[in-house]
mmCIF file of C-alpha atoms and ligand atoms in Angstrom:
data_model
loop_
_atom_site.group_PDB
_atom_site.id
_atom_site.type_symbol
_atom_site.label_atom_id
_atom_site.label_comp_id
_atom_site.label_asym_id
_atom_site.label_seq_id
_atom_site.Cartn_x
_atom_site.Cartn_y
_atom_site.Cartn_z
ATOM 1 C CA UNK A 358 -14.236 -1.232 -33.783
ATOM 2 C CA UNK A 359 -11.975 -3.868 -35.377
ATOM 3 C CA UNK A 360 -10.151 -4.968 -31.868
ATOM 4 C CA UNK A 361 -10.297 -8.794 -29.979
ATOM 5 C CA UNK A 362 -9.030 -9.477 -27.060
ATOM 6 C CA UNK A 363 -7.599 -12.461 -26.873
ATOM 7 C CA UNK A 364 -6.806 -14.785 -23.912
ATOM 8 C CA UNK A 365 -3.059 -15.542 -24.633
ATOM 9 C CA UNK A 366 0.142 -14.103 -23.030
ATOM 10 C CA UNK A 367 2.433 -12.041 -24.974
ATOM 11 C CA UNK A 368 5.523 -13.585 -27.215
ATOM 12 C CA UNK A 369 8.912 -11.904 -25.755
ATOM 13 C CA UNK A 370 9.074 -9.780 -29.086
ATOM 14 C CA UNK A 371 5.282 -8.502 -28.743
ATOM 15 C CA UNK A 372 5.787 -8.070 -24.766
ATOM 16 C CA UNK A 373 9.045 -5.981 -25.274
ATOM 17 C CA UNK A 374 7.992 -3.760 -28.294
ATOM 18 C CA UNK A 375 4.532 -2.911 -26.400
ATOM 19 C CA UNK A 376 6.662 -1.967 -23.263
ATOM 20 C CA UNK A 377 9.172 0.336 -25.326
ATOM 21 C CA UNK A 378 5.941 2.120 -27.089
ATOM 22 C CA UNK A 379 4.322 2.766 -24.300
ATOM 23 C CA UNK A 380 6.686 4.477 -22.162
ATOM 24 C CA UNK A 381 7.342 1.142 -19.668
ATOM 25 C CA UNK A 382 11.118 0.682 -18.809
ATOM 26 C CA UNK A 383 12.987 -2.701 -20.517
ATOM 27 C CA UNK A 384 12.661 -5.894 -18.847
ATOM 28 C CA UNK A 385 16.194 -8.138 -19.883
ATOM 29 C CA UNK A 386 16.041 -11.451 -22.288
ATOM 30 C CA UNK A 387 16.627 -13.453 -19.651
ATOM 31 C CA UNK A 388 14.131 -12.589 -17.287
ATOM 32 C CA UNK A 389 11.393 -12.184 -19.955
ATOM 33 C CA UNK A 390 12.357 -16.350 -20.986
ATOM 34 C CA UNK A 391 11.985 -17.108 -17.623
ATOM 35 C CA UNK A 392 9.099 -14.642 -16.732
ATOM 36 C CA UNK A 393 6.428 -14.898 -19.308
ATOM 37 C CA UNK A 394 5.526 -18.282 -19.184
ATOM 38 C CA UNK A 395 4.778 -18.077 -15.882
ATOM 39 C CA UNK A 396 1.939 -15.923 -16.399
ATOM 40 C CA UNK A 397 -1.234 -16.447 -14.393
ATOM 41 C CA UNK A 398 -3.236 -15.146 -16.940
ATOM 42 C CA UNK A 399 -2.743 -12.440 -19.979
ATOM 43 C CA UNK A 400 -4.911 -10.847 -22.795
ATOM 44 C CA UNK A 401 -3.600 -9.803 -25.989
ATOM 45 C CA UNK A 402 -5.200 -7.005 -28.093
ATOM 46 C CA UNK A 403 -5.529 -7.802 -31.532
ATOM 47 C CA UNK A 404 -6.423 -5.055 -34.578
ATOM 48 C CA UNK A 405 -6.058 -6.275 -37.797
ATOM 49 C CA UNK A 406 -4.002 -9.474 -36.801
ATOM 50 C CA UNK A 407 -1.657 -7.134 -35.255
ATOM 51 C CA UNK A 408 -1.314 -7.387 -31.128
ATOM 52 C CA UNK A 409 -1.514 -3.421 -30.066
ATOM 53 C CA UNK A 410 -2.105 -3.834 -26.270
ATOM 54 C CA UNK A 411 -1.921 -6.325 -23.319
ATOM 55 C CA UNK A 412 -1.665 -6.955 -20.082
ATOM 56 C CA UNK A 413 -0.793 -9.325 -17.154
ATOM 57 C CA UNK A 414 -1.710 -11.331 -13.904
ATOM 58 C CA UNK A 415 0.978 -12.848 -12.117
ATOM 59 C CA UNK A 416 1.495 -14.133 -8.655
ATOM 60 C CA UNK A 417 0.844 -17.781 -6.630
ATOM 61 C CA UNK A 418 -2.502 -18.369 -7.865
ATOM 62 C CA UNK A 419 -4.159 -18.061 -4.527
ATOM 63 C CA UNK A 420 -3.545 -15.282 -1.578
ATOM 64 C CA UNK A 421 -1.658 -12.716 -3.449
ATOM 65 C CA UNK A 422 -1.932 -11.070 -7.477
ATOM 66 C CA UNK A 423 -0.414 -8.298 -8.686
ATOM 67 C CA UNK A 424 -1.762 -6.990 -12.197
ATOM 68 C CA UNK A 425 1.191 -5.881 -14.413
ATOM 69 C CA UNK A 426 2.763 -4.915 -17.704
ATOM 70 C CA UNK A 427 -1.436 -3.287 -18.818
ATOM 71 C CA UNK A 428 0.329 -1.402 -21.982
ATOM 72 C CA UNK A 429 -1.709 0.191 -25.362
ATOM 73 C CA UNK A 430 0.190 1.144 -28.548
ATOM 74 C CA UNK A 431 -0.414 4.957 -28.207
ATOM 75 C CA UNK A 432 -1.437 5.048 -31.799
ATOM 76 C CA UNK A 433 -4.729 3.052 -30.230
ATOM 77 C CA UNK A 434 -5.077 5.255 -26.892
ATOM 78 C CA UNK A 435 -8.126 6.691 -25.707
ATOM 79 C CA UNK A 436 -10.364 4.197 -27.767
ATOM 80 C CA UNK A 437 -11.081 2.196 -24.659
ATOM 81 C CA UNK A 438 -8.909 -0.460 -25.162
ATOM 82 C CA UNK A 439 -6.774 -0.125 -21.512
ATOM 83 C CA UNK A 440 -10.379 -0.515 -20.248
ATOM 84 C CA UNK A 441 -11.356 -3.290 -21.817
ATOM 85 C CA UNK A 442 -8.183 -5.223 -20.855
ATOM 86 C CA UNK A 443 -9.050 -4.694 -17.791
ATOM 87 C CA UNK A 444 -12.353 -5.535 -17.207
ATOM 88 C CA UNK A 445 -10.887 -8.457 -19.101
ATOM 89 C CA UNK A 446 -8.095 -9.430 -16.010
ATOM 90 C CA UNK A 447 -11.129 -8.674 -13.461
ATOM 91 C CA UNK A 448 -13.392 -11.018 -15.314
ATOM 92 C CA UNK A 449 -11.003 -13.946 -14.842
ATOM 93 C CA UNK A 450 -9.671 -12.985 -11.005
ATOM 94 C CA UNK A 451 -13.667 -12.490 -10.170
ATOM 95 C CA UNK A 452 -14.099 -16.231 -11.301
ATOM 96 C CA UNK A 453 -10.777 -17.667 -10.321
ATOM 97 C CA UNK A 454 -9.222 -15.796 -7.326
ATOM 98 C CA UNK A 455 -10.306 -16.985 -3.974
ATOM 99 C CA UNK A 456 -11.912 -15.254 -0.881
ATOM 100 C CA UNK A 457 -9.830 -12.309 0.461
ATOM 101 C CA UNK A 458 -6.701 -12.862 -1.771
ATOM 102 C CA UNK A 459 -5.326 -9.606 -1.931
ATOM 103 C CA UNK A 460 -4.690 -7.959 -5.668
ATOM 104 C CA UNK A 461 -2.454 -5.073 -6.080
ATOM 105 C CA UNK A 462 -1.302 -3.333 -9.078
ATOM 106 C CA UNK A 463 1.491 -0.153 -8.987
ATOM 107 C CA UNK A 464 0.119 2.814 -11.242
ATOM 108 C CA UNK A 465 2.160 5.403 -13.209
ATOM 109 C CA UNK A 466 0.934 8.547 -13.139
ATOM 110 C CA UNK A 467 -2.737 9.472 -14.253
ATOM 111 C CA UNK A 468 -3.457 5.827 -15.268
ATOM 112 C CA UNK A 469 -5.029 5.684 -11.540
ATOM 113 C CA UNK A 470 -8.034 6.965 -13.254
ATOM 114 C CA UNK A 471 -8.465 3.531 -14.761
ATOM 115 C CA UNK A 472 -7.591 1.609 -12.028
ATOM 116 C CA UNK A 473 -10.002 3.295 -9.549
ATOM 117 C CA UNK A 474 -13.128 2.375 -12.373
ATOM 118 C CA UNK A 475 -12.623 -1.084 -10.885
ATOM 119 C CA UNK A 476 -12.217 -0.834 -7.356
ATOM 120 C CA UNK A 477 -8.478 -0.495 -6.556
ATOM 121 C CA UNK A 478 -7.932 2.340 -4.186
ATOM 122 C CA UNK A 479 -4.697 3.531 -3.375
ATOM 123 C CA UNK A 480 -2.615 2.485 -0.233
ATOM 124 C CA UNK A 481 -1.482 5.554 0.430
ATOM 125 C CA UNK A 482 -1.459 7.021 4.005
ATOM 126 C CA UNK A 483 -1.598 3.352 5.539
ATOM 127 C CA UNK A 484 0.636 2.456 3.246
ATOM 128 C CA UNK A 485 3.130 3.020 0.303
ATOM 129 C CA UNK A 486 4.283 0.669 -2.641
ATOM 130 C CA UNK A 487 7.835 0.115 -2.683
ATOM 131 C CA UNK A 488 9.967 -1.546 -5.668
ATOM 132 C CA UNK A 489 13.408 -2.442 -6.370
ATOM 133 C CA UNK A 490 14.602 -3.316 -9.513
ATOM 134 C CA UNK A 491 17.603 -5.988 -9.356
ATOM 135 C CA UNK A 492 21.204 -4.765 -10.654
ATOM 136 C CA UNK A 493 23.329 -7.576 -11.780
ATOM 137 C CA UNK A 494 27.291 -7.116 -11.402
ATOM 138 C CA UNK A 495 29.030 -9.390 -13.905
HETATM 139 C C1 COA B 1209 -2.745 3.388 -19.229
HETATM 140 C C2 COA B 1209 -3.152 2.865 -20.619
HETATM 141 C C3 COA B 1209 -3.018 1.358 -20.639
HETATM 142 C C4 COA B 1209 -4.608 3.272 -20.857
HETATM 143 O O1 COA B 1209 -4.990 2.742 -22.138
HETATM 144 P P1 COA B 1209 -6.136 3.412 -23.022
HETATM 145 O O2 COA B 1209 -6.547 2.409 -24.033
HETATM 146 O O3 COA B 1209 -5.675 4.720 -23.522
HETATM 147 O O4 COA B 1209 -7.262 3.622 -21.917
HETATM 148 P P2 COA B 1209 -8.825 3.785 -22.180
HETATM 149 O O5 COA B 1209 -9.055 4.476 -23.471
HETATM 150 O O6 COA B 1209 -9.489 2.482 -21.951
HETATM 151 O O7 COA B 1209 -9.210 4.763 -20.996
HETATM 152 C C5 COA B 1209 -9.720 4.246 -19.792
HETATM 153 C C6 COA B 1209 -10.077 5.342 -18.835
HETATM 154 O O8 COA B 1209 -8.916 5.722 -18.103
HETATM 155 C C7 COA B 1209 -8.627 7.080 -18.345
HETATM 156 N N1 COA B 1209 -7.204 7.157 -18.577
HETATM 157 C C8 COA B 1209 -6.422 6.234 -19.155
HETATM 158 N N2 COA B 1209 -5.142 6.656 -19.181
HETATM 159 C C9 COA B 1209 -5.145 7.858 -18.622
HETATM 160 C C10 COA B 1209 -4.143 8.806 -18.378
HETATM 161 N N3 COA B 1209 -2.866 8.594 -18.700
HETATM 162 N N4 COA B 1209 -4.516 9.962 -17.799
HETATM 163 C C11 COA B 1209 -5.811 10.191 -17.456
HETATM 164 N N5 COA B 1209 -6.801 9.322 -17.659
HETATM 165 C C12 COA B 1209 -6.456 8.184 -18.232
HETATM 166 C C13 COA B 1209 -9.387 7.472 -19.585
HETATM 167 O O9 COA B 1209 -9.706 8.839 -19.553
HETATM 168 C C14 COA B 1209 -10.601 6.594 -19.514
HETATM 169 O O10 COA B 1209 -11.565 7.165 -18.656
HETATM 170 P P3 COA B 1209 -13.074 7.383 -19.184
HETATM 171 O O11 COA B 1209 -13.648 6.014 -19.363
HETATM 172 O O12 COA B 1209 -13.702 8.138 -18.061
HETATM 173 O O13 COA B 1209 -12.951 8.149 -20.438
HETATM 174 C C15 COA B 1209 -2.317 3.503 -21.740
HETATM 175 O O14 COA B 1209 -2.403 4.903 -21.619
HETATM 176 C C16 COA B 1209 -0.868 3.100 -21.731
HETATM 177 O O15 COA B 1209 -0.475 2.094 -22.323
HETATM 178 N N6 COA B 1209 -0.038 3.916 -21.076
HETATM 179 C C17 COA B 1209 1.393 3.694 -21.045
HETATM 180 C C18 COA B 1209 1.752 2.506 -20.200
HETATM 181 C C19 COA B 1209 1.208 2.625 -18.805
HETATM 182 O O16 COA B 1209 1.251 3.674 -18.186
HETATM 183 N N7 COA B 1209 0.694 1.487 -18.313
HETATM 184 C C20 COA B 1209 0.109 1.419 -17.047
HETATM 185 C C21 COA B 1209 1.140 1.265 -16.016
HETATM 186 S S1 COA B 1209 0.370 1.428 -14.457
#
């Protein structure tokens, strides 16, 4: 299997093209600038000196993560690769994240399947997720 992952957060070209190929909706130029480099932590997949997956942990470093933008190239689906970026972003909260800090993630669809191979259960009766996304009127 001729795939590395990589510790290294994604360029705004890589992060947008592997959100429009797999499905995710557009983040804007602006917030991706401002966004990205404030990663907590990222992994690149790399086949062939070509990046075909990554994925995210953002947040304040402390009490709360969230794990986000966990994307394949669906040419490279099903090969293992959306596990192995995450046992990847477990590896490094396991080491870095502190007692009780509370990691959430929000799942589309049947990807809960991966999610629940590394603990996260959903919050569902207690709770639901809830999301806005901002709307900016020139
Ligand atoms: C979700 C995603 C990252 C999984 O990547 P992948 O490389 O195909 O995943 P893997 O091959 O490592 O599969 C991991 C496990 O999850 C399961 N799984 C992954 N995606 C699944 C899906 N959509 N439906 C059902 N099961 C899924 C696999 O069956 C596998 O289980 P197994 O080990 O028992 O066989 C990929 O499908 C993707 O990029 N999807 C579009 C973007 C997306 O939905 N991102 C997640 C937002 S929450």
């Amino acid at each position: 299997m001729d795939y590395k992952i990589v510790a290294r957060i994604p360029d705004i070209e890589t992060f947008a093209r592997l959100r429009a190929i797999s499905g995710l909706s557009p983040r804007s130029r602006d917030g991706m600038e401002k966004g990205l480099p404030n990663s907590l932590f990222a992994v690149l997949v790399v086949h062939r000196g070509h990046v075909v997956g990554m994925g995210r942990i953002i947040g304040d470093g402390g009490t709360a993560y969230q794990i986000t933008d966990i994307a394949v190239d669906p040419i490279h689906q099903g090969k293992g690769l959306g596990k192995a970026i995450m046992a990847a972003l477990i590896d490094w909260l396991e080491r870095e994240a502190p007692e009780k800090a509370y990691v959430s993630l929000i799942v589309d669809g049947d990807a809960r399947h991966l999610y629940g191979k590394f603990g996260f259960q959903p919050v569902m009766p207690a709770s639901i997720g809830m999301a806005r996304v901002m709307v900016k009127t020139p």
